[in-house]
mmCIF file of C-alpha atoms in Angstrom:
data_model
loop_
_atom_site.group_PDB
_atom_site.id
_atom_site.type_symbol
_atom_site.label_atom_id
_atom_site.label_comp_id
_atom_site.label_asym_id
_atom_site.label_seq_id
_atom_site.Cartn_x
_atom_site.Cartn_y
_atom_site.Cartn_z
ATOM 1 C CA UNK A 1 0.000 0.000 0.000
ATOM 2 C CA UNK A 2 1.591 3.379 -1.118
ATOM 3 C CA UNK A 3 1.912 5.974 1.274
ATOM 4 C CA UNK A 4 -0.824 8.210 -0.553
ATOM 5 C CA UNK A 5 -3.124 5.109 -0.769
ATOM 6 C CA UNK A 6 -2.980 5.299 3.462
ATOM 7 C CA UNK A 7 -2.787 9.233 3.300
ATOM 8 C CA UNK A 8 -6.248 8.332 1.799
ATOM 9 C CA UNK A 9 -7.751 6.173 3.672
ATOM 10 C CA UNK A 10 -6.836 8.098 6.737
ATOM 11 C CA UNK A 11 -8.523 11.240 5.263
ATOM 12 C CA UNK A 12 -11.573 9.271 4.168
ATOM 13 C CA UNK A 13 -11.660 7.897 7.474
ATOM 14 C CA UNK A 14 -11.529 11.046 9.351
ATOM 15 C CA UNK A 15 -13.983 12.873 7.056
ATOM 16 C CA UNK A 16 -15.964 9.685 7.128
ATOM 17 C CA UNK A 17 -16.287 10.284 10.790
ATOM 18 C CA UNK A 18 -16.436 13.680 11.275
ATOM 19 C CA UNK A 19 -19.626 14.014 8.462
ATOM 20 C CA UNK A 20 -21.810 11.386 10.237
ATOM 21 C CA UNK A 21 -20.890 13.355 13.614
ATOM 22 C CA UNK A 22 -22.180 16.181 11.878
ATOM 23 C CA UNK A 23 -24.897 14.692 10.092
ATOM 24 C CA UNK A 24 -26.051 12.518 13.433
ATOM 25 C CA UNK A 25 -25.453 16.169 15.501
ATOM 26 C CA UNK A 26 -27.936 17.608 12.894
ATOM 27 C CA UNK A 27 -30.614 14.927 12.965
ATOM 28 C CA UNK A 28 -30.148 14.890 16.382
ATOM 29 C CA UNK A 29 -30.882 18.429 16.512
ATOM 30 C CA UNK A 30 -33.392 18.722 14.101
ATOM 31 C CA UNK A 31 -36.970 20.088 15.566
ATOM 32 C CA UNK A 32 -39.795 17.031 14.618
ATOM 33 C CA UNK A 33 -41.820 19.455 12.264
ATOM 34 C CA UNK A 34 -44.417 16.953 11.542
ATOM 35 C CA UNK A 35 -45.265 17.148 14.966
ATOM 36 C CA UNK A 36 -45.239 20.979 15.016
ATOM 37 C CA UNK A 37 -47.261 21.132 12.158
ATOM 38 C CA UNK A 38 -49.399 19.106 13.834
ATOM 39 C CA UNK A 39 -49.885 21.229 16.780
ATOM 40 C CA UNK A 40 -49.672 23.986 14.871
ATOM 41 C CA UNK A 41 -52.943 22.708 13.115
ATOM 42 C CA UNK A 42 -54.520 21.720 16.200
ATOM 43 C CA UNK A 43 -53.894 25.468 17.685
ATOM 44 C CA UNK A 44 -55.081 26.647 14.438
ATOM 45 C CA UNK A 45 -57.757 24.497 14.697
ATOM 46 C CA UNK A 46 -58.465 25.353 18.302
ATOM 47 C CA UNK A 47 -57.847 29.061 17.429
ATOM 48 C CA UNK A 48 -60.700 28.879 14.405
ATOM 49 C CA UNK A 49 -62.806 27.333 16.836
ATOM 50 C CA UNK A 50 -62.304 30.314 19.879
ATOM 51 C CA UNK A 51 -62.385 32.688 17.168
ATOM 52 C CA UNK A 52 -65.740 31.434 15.826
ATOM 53 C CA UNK A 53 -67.549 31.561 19.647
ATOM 54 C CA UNK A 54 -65.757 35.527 20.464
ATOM 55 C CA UNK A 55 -66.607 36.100 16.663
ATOM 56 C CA UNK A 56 -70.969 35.005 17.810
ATOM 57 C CA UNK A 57 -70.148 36.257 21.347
ATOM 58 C CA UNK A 58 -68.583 39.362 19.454
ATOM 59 C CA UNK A 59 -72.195 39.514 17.096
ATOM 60 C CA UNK A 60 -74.458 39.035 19.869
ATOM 61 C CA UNK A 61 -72.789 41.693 21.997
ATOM 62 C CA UNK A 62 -73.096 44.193 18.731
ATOM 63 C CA UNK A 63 -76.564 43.308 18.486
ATOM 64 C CA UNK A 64 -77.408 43.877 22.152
ATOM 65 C CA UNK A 65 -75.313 46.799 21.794
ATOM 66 C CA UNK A 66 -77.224 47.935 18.794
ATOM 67 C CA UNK A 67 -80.431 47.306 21.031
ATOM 68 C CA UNK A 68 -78.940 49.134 24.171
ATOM 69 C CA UNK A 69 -77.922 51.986 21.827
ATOM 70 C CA UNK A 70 -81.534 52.418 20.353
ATOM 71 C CA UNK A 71 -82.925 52.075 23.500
ATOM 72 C CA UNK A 72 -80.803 54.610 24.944
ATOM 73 C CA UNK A 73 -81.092 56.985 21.880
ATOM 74 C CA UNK A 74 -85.085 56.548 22.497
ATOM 75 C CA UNK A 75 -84.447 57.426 26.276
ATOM 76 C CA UNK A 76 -82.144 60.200 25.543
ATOM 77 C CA UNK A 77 -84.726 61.141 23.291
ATOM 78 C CA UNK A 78 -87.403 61.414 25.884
ATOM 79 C CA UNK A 79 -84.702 62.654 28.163
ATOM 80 C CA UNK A 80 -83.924 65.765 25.893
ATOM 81 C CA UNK A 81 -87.994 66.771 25.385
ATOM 82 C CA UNK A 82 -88.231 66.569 29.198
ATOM 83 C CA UNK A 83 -84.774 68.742 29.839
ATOM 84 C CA UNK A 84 -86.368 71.049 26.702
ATOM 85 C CA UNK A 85 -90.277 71.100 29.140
ATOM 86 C CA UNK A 86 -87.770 71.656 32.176
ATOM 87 C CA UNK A 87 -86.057 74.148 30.348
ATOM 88 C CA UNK A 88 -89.319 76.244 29.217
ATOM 89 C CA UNK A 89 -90.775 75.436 32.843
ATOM 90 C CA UNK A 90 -87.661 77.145 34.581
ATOM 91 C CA UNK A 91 -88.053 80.153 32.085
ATOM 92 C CA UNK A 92 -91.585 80.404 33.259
ATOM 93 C CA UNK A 93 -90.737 79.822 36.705
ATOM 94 C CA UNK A 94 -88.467 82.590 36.776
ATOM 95 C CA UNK A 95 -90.114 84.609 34.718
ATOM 96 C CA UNK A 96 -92.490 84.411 37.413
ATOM 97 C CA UNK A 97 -90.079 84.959 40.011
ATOM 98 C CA UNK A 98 -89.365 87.787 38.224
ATOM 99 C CA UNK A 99 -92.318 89.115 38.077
ATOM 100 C CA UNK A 100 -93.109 88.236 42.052
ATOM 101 C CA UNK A 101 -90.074 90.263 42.809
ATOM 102 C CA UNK A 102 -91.323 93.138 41.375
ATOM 103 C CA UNK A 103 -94.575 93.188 42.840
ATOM 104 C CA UNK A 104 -93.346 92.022 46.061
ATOM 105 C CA UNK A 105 -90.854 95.516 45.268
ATOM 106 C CA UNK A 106 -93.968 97.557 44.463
ATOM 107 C CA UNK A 107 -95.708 95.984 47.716
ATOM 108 C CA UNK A 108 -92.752 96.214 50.192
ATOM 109 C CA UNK A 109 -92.633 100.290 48.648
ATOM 110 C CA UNK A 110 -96.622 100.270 49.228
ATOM 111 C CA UNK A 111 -95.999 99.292 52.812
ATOM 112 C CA UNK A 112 -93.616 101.505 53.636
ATOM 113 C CA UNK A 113 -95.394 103.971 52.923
ATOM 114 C CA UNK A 114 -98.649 102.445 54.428
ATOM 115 C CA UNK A 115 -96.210 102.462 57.734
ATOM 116 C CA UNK A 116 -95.140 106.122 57.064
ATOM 117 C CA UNK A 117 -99.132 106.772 56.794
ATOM 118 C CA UNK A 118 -99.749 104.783 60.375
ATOM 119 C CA UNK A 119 -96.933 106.227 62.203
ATOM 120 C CA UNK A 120 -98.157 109.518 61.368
ATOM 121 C CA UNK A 121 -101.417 108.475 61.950
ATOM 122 C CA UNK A 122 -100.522 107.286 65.638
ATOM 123 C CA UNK A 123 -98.546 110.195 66.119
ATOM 124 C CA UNK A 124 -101.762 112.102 65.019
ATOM 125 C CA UNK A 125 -104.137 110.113 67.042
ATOM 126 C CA UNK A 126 -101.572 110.615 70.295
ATOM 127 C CA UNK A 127 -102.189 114.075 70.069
ATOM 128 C CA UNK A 128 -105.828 114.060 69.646
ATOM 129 C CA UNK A 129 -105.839 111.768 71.970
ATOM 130 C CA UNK A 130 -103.832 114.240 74.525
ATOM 131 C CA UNK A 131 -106.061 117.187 72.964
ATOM 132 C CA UNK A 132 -109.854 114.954 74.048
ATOM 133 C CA UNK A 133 -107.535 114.323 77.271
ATOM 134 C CA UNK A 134 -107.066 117.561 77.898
ATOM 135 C CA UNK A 135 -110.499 118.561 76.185
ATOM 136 C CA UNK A 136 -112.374 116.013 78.524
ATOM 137 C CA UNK A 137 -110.690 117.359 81.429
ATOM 138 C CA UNK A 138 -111.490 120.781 81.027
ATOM 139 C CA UNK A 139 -115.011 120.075 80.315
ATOM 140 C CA UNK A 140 -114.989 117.984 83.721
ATOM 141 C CA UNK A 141 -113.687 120.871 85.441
ATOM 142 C CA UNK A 142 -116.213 123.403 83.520
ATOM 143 C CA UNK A 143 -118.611 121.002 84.332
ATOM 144 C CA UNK A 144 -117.955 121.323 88.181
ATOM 145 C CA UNK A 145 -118.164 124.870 87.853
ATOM 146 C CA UNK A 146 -121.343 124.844 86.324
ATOM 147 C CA UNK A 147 -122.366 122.450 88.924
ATOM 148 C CA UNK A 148 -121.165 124.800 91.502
ATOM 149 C CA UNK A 149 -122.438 128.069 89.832
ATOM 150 C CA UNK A 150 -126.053 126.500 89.128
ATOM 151 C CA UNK A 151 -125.659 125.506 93.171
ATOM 152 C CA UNK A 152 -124.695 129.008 93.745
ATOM 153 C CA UNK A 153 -127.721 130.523 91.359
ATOM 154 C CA UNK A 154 -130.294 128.284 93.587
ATOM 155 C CA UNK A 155 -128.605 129.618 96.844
ATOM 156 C CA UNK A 156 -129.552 133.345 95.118
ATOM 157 C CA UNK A 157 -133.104 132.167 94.092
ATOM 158 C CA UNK A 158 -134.062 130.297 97.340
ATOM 159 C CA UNK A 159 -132.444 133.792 98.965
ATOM 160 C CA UNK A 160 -134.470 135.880 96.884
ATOM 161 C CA UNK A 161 -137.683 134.210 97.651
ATOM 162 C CA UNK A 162 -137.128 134.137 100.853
ATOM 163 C CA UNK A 163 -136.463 137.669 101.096
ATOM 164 C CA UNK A 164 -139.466 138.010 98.980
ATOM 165 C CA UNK A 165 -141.800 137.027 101.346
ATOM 166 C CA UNK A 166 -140.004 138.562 104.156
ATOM 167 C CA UNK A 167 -140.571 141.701 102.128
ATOM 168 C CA UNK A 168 -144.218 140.874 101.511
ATOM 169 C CA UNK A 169 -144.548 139.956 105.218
ATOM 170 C CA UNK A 170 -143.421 142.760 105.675
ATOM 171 C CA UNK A 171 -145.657 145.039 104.077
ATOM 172 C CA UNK A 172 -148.147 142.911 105.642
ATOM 173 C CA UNK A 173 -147.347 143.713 109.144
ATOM 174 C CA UNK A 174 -147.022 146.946 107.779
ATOM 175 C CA UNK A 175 -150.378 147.101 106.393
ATOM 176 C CA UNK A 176 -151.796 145.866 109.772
ATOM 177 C CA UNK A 177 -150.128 148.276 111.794
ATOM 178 C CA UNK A 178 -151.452 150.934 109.410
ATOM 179 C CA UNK A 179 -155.071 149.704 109.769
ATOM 180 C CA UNK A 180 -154.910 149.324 113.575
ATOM 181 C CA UNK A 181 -152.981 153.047 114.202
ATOM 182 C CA UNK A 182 -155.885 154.355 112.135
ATOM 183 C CA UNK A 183 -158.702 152.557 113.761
ATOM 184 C CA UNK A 184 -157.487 152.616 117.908
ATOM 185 C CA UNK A 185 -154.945 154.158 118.399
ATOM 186 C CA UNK A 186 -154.302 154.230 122.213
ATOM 187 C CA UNK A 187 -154.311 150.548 122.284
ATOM 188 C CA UNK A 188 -152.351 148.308 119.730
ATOM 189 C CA UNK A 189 -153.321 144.554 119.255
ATOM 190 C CA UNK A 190 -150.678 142.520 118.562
ATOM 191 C CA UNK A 191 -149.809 141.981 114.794
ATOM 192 C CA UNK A 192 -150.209 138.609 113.092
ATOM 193 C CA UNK A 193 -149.161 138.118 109.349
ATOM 194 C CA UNK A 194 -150.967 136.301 107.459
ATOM 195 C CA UNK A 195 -147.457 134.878 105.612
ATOM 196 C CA UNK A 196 -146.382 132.845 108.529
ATOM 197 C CA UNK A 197 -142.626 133.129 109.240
ATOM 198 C CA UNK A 198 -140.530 131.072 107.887
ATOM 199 C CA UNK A 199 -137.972 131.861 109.502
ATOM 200 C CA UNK A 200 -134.161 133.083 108.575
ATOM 201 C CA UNK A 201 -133.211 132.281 105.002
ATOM 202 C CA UNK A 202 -130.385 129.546 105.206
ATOM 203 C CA UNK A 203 -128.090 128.873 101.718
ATOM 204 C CA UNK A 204 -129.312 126.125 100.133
ATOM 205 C CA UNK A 205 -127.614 122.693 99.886
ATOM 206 C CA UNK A 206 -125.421 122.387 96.460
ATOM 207 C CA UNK A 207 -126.800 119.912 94.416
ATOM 208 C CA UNK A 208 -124.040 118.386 93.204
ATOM 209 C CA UNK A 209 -121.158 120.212 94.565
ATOM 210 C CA UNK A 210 -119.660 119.230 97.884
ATOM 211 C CA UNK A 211 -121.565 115.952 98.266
ATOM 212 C CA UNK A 212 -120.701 112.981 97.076
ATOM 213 C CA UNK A 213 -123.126 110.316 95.461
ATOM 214 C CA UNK A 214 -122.210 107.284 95.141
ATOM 215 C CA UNK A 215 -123.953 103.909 93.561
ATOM 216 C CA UNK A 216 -123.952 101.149 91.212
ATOM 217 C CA UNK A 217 -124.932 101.100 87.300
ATOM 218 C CA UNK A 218 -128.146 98.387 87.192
ATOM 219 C CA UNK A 219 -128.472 98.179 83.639
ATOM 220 C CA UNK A 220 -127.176 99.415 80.139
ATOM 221 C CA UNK A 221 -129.312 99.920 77.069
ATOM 222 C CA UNK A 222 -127.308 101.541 74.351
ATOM 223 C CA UNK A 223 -127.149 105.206 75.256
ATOM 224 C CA UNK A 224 -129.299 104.770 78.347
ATOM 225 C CA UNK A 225 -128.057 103.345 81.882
ATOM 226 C CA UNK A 226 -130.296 102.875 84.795
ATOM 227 C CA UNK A 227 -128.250 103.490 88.090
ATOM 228 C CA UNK A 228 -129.381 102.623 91.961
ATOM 229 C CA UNK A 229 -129.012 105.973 93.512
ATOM 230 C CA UNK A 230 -132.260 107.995 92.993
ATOM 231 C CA UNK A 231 -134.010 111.357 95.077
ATOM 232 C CA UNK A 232 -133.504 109.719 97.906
ATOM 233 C CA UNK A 233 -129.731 110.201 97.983
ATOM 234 C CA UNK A 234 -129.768 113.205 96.554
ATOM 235 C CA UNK A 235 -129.814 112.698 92.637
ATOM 236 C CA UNK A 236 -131.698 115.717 90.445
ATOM 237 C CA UNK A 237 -132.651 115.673 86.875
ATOM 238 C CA UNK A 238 -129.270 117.106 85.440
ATOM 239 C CA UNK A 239 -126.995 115.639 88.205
ATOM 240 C CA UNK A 240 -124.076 114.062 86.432
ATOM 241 C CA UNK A 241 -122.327 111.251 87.813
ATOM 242 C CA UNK A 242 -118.889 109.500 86.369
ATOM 243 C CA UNK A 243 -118.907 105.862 85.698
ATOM 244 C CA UNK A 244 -116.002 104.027 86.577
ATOM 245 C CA UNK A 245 -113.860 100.633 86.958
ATOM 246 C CA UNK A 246 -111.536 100.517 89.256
ATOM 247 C CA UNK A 247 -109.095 103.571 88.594
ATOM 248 C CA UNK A 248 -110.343 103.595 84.793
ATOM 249 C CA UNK A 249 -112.667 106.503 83.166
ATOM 250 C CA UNK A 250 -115.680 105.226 81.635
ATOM 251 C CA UNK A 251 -118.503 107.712 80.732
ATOM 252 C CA UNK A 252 -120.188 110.267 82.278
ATOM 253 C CA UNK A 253 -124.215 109.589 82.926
ATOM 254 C CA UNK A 254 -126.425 113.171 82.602
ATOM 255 C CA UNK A 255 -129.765 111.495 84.701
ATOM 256 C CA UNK A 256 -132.766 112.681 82.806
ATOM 257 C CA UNK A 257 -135.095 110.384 85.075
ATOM 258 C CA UNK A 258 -135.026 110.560 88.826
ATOM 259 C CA UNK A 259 -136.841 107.691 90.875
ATOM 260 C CA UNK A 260 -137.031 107.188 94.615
ATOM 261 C CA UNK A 261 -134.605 104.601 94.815
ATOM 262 C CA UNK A 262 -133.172 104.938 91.312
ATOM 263 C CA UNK A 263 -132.999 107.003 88.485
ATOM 264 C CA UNK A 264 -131.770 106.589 84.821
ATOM 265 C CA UNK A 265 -129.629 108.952 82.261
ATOM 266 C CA UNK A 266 -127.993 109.430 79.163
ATOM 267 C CA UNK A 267 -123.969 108.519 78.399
ATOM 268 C CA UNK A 268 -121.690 111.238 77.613
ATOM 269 C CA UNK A 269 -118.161 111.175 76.683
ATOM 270 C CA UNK A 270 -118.471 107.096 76.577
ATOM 271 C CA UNK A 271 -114.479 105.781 76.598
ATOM 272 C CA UNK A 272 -115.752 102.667 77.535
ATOM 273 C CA UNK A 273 -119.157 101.149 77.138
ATOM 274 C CA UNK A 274 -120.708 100.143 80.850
ATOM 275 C CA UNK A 275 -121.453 97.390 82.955
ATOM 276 C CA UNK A 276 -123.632 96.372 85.239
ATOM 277 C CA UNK A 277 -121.591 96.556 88.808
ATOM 278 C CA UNK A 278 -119.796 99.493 87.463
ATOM 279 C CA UNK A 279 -119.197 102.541 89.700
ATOM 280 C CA UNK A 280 -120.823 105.814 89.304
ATOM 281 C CA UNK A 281 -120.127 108.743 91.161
ATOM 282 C CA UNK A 282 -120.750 112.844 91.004
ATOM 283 C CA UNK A 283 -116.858 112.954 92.268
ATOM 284 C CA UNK A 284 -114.035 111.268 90.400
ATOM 285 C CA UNK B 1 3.817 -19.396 -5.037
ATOM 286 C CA UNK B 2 5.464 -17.063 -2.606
ATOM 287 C CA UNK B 3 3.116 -16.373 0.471
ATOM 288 C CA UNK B 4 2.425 -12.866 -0.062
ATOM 289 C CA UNK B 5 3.826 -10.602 2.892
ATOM 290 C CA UNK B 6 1.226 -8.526 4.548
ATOM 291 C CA UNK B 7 2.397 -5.126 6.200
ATOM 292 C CA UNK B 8 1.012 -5.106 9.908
ATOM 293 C CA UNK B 9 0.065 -1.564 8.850
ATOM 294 C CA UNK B 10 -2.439 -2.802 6.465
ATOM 295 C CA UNK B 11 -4.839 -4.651 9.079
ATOM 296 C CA UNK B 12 -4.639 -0.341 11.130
ATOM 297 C CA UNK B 13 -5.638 1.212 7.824
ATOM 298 C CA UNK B 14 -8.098 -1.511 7.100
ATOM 299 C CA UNK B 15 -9.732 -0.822 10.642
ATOM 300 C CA UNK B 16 -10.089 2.695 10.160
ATOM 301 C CA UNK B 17 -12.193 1.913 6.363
ATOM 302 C CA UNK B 18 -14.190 -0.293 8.820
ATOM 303 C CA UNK B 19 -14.733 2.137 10.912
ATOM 304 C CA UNK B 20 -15.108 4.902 9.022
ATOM 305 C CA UNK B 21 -18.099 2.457 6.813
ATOM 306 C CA UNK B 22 -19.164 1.591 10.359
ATOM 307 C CA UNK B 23 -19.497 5.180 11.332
ATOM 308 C CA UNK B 24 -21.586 6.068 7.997
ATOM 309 C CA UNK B 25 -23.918 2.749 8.169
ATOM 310 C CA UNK B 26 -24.493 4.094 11.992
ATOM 311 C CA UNK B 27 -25.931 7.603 10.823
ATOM 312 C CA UNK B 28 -27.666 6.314 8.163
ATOM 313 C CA UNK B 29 -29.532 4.374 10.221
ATOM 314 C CA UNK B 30 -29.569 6.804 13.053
ATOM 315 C CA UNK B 31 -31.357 8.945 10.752
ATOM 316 C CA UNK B 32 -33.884 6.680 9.173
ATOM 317 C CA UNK B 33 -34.497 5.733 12.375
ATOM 318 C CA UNK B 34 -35.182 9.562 13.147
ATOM 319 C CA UNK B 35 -37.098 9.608 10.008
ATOM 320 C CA UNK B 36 -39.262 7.239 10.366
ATOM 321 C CA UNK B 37 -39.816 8.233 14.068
ATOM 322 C CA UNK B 38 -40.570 11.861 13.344
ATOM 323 C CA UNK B 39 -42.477 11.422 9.553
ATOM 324 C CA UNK B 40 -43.414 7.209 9.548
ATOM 325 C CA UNK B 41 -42.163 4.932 7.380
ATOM 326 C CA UNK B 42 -44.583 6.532 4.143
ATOM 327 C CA UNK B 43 -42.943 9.513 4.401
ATOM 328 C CA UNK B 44 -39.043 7.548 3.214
ATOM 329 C CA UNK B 45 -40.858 5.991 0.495
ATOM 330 C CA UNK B 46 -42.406 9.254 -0.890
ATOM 331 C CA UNK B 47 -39.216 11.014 -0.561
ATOM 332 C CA UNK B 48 -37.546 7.919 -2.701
ATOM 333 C CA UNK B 49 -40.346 8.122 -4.961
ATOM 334 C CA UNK B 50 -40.011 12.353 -5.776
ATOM 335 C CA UNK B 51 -36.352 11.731 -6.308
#
């Protein structure tokens, strides 16, 4: 065997070697695509499959969408004419509200002025009130003084009768004493009068003045009260006597009718309507 | 007839063409084997048959 005969078979033998180590590394190696495919099909498969159901899942969800979106577009629908009614309600409502404000303006101007008018009107009626005050008081007073003059004018009446018929007793006796100087007249009878004497003339009583009625009112009719004082204690036709309560004014009562035990009159200067029970007086 | 002297070296470098056929009969067969694990045995045949 020549030497390139062995140089040959050692190469062949070594490249022999070193190829099927390759080619067994590669087979060895290699990735079983049959069986990939395989899977790869079944995935596919599996995949088709999934993708079918999401892809009906996927249709019935647009349909129920669809559905949900009509039904919502109907609602928001109905929604939108009820914000639109809202809407034109409000702009009544506070048209309204406008309007309100101005009259309740106009009114709240009316009233102050109304209260303008009352305060002035109080203040007014204060004063009047002090004027009839002071007005009522006076006439009390002039009323006492016509009490007490009218007491004073029967004092000069009942004086000037009686001095009257003193003066026609007078002439009387006088007469007499005439007659009996002319028909004896060394002996004198004693004079009678024919006017007995009455004696010396004494001021009379004031009616009102100085004494002091008092009673109860009985009854009220209107303008007319019936009292429980009557000539017995005093009370004339004219007499007027002050009804009271308590401390409180009421009305004055001019009598008009006089009665033993009672007598009746008209209301003056009424504050207060009467009672029965209330107070009456000639002096306050 | 002279015997015919054989070289002792012979018998190495006949070893190694053994070996070396050894070594490709051994992947051939590893990779039929392969083959016909991964693909079955139709899949040789139609392979033989395209070529």
């Amino acid at each position: 065997m020549s030497i390139l005969t062995k140089i040959l078979v050692v190469l062949l033998s070594i490249f022999s070697i070193l190829l099927c180590g390759m080619i067994v590394t590669f087979v060895g190696n290699t990735n079983n695509y049959k069986a990939g495919l395989e899977n790869e099909k079944h995935t596919t498969s599996v995949l088709q499959a999934d993708n079918a159901t999401k892809t009906e899942l996927f249709n019935a969800q647009v349909k129920k969408t669809e559905e949900l979106q009509k039904k919502y577009d109907t609602d928001l629908q109905a929604i939108e004419g009820e914000r639109n009614n809202l809407m034109a309600d409000l702009r009544t409502a506070q048209r309204l509200a406008q309007q309100y404000q101005a009259q309740s303006d106009s009114w709240k101007g009316v009233l102050g002025g109304f209260e303008q008018s009352v305060r002035n009107l109080q203040a007014s009626l204060s004063q009047t009130q002090q004027q009839l005050d002071q007005a009522r008081a006076q006439g009390i007073k002039d009323q006492k003084d016509l009490n007490q003059i009218t007491a004073d004018l029967y004092e000069k009446i009942v004086q000037v009768q009686s001095m009257e018929a003193e003066r026609r007793r007078l002439l009387e006796q006088k007469t007499e004493l005439e007659k009996q100087i002319a028909s004896s007249p060394t002996r004198t009878a004693a004079v009678q009068p024919v006017t007995p004497l009455r004696g010396a003339a004494v001021p009379a009583q004031p009616s009102g003045a100085g004494m002091d009625i008092k009673g109860l009112v009985v009854g009220v009719d209107r303008n007319m009260a019936t009292l429980s004082v009557g000539s017995a204690d005093g009370v004339k036709e004219g007499t007027v006597l002050h009804v009271t309560r308590g401390d409180r004014f009421l009305c004055d009562v001019v009598v008009t009718n006089v009665d033993i035990n009672q007598s009746a009159g008209v209301l003056e200067l009424v504050q207060q309507a009467p009672q029965s029970g209330d107070t009456v007086s000639t002096q306050l | 007839m002279a015997k015919r002297t054989i070289n002792p070296d012979s018998d190495i470098y006949t070893a190694l063409l053994a070996l070396a056929c050894l070594a490709v009969v051994a992947a051939t067969v590893f990779v039929a084997f392969k083959s016909m694990n991964y693909y079955g045995t139709d899949a040789i045949w139609k392979i033989l048959q395209v070529r």
